[in-house]
Structure formats: C-alpha cells, structure tokens
XYZ file of C-alpha atoms in Angstrom:
350
model
C 0.392 0.067 -0.324
C 2.629 2.038 -0.158
C 2.249 5.711 -2.047
C 5.350 7.713 -4.307
C 6.390 10.823 -2.444
C 4.335 13.607 -3.286
C 4.376 16.816 -1.430
C 1.910 19.318 -2.423
C 2.823 22.936 -0.909
C -1.202 24.382 -0.446
C -1.854 28.160 1.035
C -5.486 28.886 2.657
C -6.084 32.629 2.128
C -7.709 34.876 4.800
C -8.590 38.107 3.027
C -11.157 41.050 3.098
C -12.957 41.620 0.222
C -13.359 44.828 -1.819
C -16.826 46.234 -0.643
C -16.145 49.489 -2.187
C -15.466 49.151 -6.377
C -16.786 46.243 -8.351
C -13.174 44.951 -9.560
C -11.666 45.199 -5.672
C -12.293 41.536 -4.822
C -10.848 40.309 -8.111
C -8.102 42.455 -8.039
C -7.431 41.335 -3.977
C -7.914 37.419 -5.479
C -4.865 37.781 -8.410
C -2.914 39.434 -5.840
C -3.487 37.100 -3.404
C -2.405 33.994 -5.819
C 0.682 36.090 -6.975
C 1.591 35.938 -3.213
C 1.286 32.469 -2.854
C 2.956 31.747 -5.852
C 6.244 33.258 -4.148
C 5.283 31.115 -1.590
C 5.559 28.130 -3.520
C 2.002 26.886 -3.472
C 0.809 25.208 -5.828
C -2.519 25.172 -4.732
C -4.895 28.651 -3.749
C -8.218 28.445 -1.536
C -10.136 31.470 -1.226
C -13.088 32.348 1.617
C -16.654 30.902 0.542
C -18.625 33.484 -1.992
C -15.476 35.816 -2.183
C -16.109 37.182 -5.356
C -17.802 39.943 -4.698
C -17.936 38.983 -1.358
C -20.377 37.154 1.180
C -23.895 38.849 1.779
C -22.948 39.548 5.277
C -25.961 42.025 5.251
C -28.367 38.822 4.977
C -27.053 37.863 8.840
C -28.006 41.411 10.376
C -31.401 43.339 8.297
C -34.428 41.998 8.169
C -35.854 41.503 5.145
C -37.892 44.228 4.538
C -34.266 46.219 4.286
C -32.783 43.255 2.219
C -33.411 45.027 -0.855
C -31.090 47.448 -1.937
C -27.750 45.062 -0.637
C -29.008 42.156 -2.703
C -29.787 44.461 -5.391
C -26.315 45.138 -5.444
C -24.563 42.384 -5.384
C -26.610 40.685 -8.163
C -25.208 43.908 -9.900
C -21.836 42.567 -8.732
C -22.000 39.113 -9.156
C -20.271 36.830 -11.113
C -21.354 35.231 -14.626
C -19.777 31.821 -15.018
C -18.136 31.737 -17.625
C -17.437 35.735 -17.932
C -14.819 38.204 -17.169
C -13.948 37.408 -13.555
C -13.683 33.291 -14.714
C -11.600 34.432 -17.512
C -9.058 36.644 -15.697
C -8.363 33.865 -12.502
C -8.124 31.380 -14.941
C -5.549 33.440 -16.918
C -3.984 34.060 -13.523
C -3.726 29.931 -11.995
C -2.149 29.562 -15.629
C 0.237 32.014 -15.319
C 1.256 30.615 -11.401
C 0.805 26.598 -12.597
C -1.497 27.021 -9.934
C -5.164 25.200 -8.992
C -6.687 27.742 -7.546
C -10.330 27.281 -5.688
C -12.402 30.029 -5.420
C -16.053 31.202 -4.272
C -18.415 33.244 -5.691
C -22.007 33.978 -5.753
C -22.958 33.452 -9.014
C -25.512 35.248 -11.462
C -27.375 33.052 -13.461
C -30.644 35.279 -14.903
C -32.719 36.131 -12.148
C -30.975 34.214 -9.739
C -27.776 33.692 -7.481
C -26.185 30.904 -6.042
C -23.399 30.498 -3.514
C -20.619 28.797 -6.009
C -17.311 27.228 -5.682
C -15.000 26.860 -8.810
C -12.086 24.779 -8.726
C -9.481 25.536 -11.645
C -6.763 23.975 -12.654
C -3.382 24.785 -12.469
C -3.554 24.991 -16.608
C -6.588 27.503 -16.284
C -9.298 24.980 -17.094
C -12.497 25.585 -15.168
C -12.746 21.941 -13.762
C -15.780 22.433 -11.187
C -18.378 24.223 -10.828
C -20.815 23.473 -8.533
C -23.636 25.623 -6.276
C -24.661 24.986 -2.662
C -26.834 22.156 -2.235
C -28.985 23.928 0.388
C -28.742 27.439 1.547
C -27.990 27.793 5.079
C -30.720 29.778 7.210
C -30.692 33.788 6.605
C -29.081 32.557 3.457
C -31.987 30.970 1.483
C -33.571 34.942 0.955
C -30.246 35.498 -0.745
C -29.122 32.236 -2.683
C -31.165 29.563 -4.768
C -30.683 26.125 -4.144
C -27.970 23.984 -5.667
C -28.091 20.347 -7.407
C -26.438 16.495 -6.956
C -24.532 17.592 -9.930
C -21.920 19.734 -8.424
C -21.202 16.621 -5.757
C -18.067 15.766 -7.926
C -14.328 14.841 -7.199
C -12.241 16.238 -10.108
C -8.699 15.396 -11.257
C -6.173 18.055 -10.706
C -2.943 18.858 -11.240
C -2.418 18.795 -7.679
C -4.592 15.632 -7.282
C -8.381 14.510 -6.760
C -9.795 18.005 -5.119
C -13.185 18.205 -3.909
C -15.099 21.069 -2.288
C -18.094 21.869 0.105
C -19.228 25.254 1.069
C -20.030 25.675 5.142
C -22.593 23.663 6.548
C -22.690 21.533 3.894
C -20.290 20.150 6.409
C -22.861 19.152 8.363
C -24.385 16.733 5.932
C -22.784 13.135 6.104
C -24.605 12.319 3.572
C -23.004 15.488 0.771
C -19.235 14.552 2.795
C -19.821 10.571 1.878
C -20.404 11.384 -1.813
C -16.781 12.835 -2.071
C -15.260 10.463 -0.108
C -17.117 7.388 -2.202
C -15.011 9.087 -5.066
C -11.548 9.204 -3.018
C -10.722 12.563 -2.562
C -7.228 13.073 -1.670
C -7.178 17.186 -1.091
C -10.411 18.425 -0.068
C -11.327 22.168 -0.119
C -13.260 23.912 2.537
C -14.682 27.161 2.056
C -16.682 29.363 4.969
C -17.274 33.311 5.481
C -15.755 34.616 8.554
C -16.402 37.153 10.326
C -19.615 36.207 11.633
C -21.900 34.112 14.669
C -18.777 34.495 17.120
C -16.018 32.706 18.676
C -18.257 29.319 18.848
C -18.683 29.402 15.301
C -14.412 28.774 14.530
C -14.491 26.676 17.496
C -17.332 24.227 15.624
C -15.366 24.905 12.518
C -12.660 23.243 13.541
C -14.274 20.032 14.921
C -16.313 19.882 11.732
C -12.858 20.306 9.117
C -10.505 17.925 11.524
C -13.423 15.398 11.382
C -13.999 15.339 7.932
C -9.919 14.884 7.429
C -10.302 11.974 9.545
C -13.341 10.299 8.708
C -12.238 10.560 4.599
C -8.532 9.977 4.955
C -7.387 13.095 3.281
C -6.383 16.805 3.645
C -8.543 19.583 4.461
C -7.659 23.032 3.281
C -10.070 25.420 4.795
C -10.554 29.035 4.294
C -12.499 31.915 5.905
C -13.333 35.334 5.210
C -11.713 38.448 7.415
C -13.955 42.231 7.257
C -12.112 45.434 9.248
C -13.888 47.159 12.090
C -14.857 49.828 9.376
C -16.508 47.132 6.741
C -18.724 45.811 9.935
C -19.550 49.422 10.645
C -20.847 49.818 7.055
C -23.209 46.303 7.118
C -24.833 47.920 10.311
C -24.370 50.938 12.780
C -25.444 48.928 15.443
C -23.306 48.318 17.859
C -25.462 44.796 18.916
C -25.485 43.580 15.449
C -22.197 44.464 15.214
C -21.187 41.534 17.102
C -22.255 39.166 15.133
C -20.036 39.900 12.121
C -16.501 39.375 14.311
C -15.240 36.368 15.089
C -15.684 32.897 13.387
C -12.624 32.606 11.517
C -10.405 30.037 11.299
C -8.011 29.149 8.200
C -6.038 26.398 8.719
C -4.845 23.229 6.380
C -5.221 19.733 8.798
C -3.454 16.676 7.811
C -5.597 12.823 7.392
C -4.879 12.420 10.528
C -6.494 15.165 12.097
C -3.616 17.420 13.021
C -2.987 20.940 12.038
C -0.169 20.933 9.272
C 0.493 24.989 10.515
C -1.067 27.066 12.839
C -4.276 28.303 12.356
C -5.051 31.404 11.523
C -7.998 33.237 13.292
C -7.746 36.839 13.527
C -6.828 39.441 10.993
C -5.510 39.109 6.895
C -2.867 36.522 5.949
C -2.767 32.932 4.238
C -1.664 29.224 6.054
C 0.667 27.455 4.034
C 1.644 23.881 4.666
C 3.349 20.868 2.738
C 0.732 17.829 2.007
C 2.626 14.204 2.302
C 0.663 12.507 0.173
C 1.746 9.247 1.487
C 0.332 10.402 4.888
C -3.375 9.330 3.091
C -2.745 6.184 2.365
C -1.251 5.682 5.950
C -4.510 6.851 7.472
C -6.445 4.844 4.922
C -4.462 1.768 5.279
C -6.648 1.275 9.070
C -9.674 3.464 8.470
C -10.939 3.385 4.403
C -14.499 4.551 5.041
C -15.290 3.764 1.664
C -13.011 0.481 1.474
C -12.591 -1.929 3.875
C -14.288 -0.182 6.480
C -17.268 -0.143 4.306
C -20.660 -2.364 4.903
C -22.299 -1.810 1.754
C -24.607 -4.407 1.655
C -26.017 -2.778 4.873
C -25.607 0.881 4.114
C -25.064 3.034 1.314
C -25.442 6.316 -0.693
C -28.217 6.857 -3.340
C -27.126 9.863 -5.557
C -29.185 11.833 -8.213
C -26.266 13.591 -10.272
C -28.344 14.651 -12.559
C -28.349 18.560 -13.119
C -31.939 20.456 -12.133
C -34.393 21.408 -14.948
C -37.226 23.847 -14.808
C -38.157 21.975 -18.261
C -38.305 18.334 -19.753
C -38.648 18.406 -23.729
C -41.728 16.527 -23.837
C -40.073 13.772 -25.741
C -38.033 12.377 -23.001
C -40.560 12.991 -20.276
C -42.881 10.249 -22.413
C -40.707 8.893 -24.836
C -43.502 7.093 -27.744
C -43.315 3.220 -26.984
C -43.012 0.621 -29.713
C -46.590 -0.736 -30.742
C -46.246 -4.422 -32.012
C -48.244 -4.641 -35.361
C -48.911 -7.651 -37.014
C -47.446 -8.871 -40.732
C -50.568 -8.573 -42.243
C -51.390 -5.012 -40.495
C -52.300 -2.585 -43.035
C -49.798 0.122 -42.166
C -51.543 3.924 -43.505
C -49.216 6.940 -42.641
C -49.736 10.534 -43.667
C -47.365 12.269 -45.155
C -45.725 14.045 -42.513
C -44.772 10.730 -41.196
C -47.690 10.285 -38.386
C -49.650 7.143 -37.942
C -53.454 6.799 -38.646
C -55.709 7.589 -35.846
C -56.673 4.177 -34.741
C -52.877 3.375 -34.797
C -52.119 6.392 -32.526
C -55.261 4.927 -29.588
C -52.677 2.378 -28.185
C -49.528 4.841 -27.905
C -51.912 7.247 -26.172
C -53.146 4.936 -23.300
C -49.731 3.657 -22.397
C -48.415 7.239 -22.131
C -51.458 7.984 -20.028
C -50.195 5.375 -17.499
C-alpha cells in the first residue's frame, strides 16, 4: 500500500473583500494568487462566495431592508463563464496553480453560492452550487443540485469541495469520500456568529479529514471594523459580524500542519505529504474495507436540476407491436393513422 513520495504545497487564504469597488475583490484574488505563488504554493483556496463578497447583510438585516444590498450584490455577481472566471483562469495558468474560489454566481434572475475549481492550466475543472443555503442565506441564494457533488482530477491530485454547513450533511461528504478525494477544499464566510463558529469549524474540518482520510484546506474571510460598521451601524448587531475565522490546513490524521489563522488577513501555508493518505486508509478506509455497502449505501441523484423537460424526453413514444398483416397507412407527415395512435396514448397516460 506504499505511495510514491509526493508533496503538494497548499495555501489557505484569509482575506477581506472590497465592498466599494466592483472589481476590487477580483484584484485582491489575483494579488493573493501571486503572493501564494511566491511562497511556492501549488494550490490556493479562497473563502466562501468571496467574489464580490459574502452577503453579510442577510445575517443582520430584516428582510424588508435587504432589497437594496441584495440588488447591489446581484449587479456585481459573477457570470460563469465570464470576465471574472477568465481573469482567474489566466492567473492560475500563469502561476501554474490550482485555485479554488467561492463566488456569488448570477444565472439570469437568481444568485447561487458557487465553488469554482481552476486547474493549473487554467481550465475550469468544476463549477458546483451549494446544495442548501443555510438559514438566512435562503433569502439570497437558490439551491444547488447533486450534479456538483464531484471530485475532479487536478495537477495537485483529486480535489473535492463543500461550502460551510454542507459539512454538516454527512451524505454530501460521503459522496465526495466515495470518489476518493485526496484534498478537500472547505470554504466558510468568516467574521460571522462569534468565536463559537470558529470552534465548531475546527471540529468539523478535523473530523472530515479523519473520516475521509484526506487533507482539508479551509479558508475563511475577514472583515475590518470599518467594513463591519458599513454593514450595520448597530453596535449590538456588529458583534454578530466578528469572530468565526479559522483558516487552517489539516492532515488525514486530523493534525494541524501549521498554526491556524483566527484574526486578521494572511495565509496558512503547509506541505501536504500525500503518503499520509495511504497511512490513514491502511487502518480506516470509510469507502473501502471499513464500509458495509450491503448494509448501508448512498443513492445520489447527480442530474442537473431542470425547470423544463422536453416532452419527447419525459414521455418517450413506445413501440407498438404490429402484426405482419397489419395495413399501415401513414400520412405524408409521417404520423400514424388515427387508429394506430390509440394504444400509444393509453401507454403515455399510464
């Protein structure tokens, strides 16, 4: 079960968005990729919906006051593919780096919490949407689907990703485990809820590393005091926009590979020794020798969600048996005669 020696240097980036300039956060992303590359990183992970920014307003404002900030977020949201994805792809390719970026994706009239995985050659390897927005987030984002519960092969290995409280959905995590993810990229908003959020986050990512037998690279965002005041002038509500930061890198043995970052901006950089995956799974492989599929298994609907289905796909026309002596009279348009349609209609109706 020995694995060849392979080391991947990863960077988990804790950073503040730019609330003021529409392209400001994208510029910060590109600069952080350059900085991570200067440190030798081959993988960079950014916080949840970092571009243009996480909708912090939805946590502290009542619905009746959310209209203007929600529309502003929609105006600055990311179309995939589009100028933002092109800029990040070009920077990933220039730095030969895998980049995992959270964005607010705009798809016509709806917004989604979307995770993008760019391979080191700039290819968009994965676009997935958070399957269930959490609590206040349901005022902002639509729901994702199972089509994005995928692990993708990249230059640094097999990469999977989940956002925030998706890590509390054990079946979503198991869907990625079953695809043998090697590096799990987790994203949280940061500057939210308070210190207890950071404590819960640490438990969550360390447990996933142990259970999946993979590395976890987790990135959370950060807000300055000035940014917090811009979200709400209420001093009591401002308390809800502090704490909750825990940017960290964890090994398959559940150990921190570098001190986590809980305050301010910066990045956590660590070397991932991929041989540790085999070391962990030798004893506990939750989708292999430690699984009991004849007792417990997971069914996944991995089809993209669709609001319309062509009728020919929803109700395929069955083949109607005909006797060799049957006289077929088709009209010039290729439709069967009226008598021949009757059994078809009965089948379609159930």
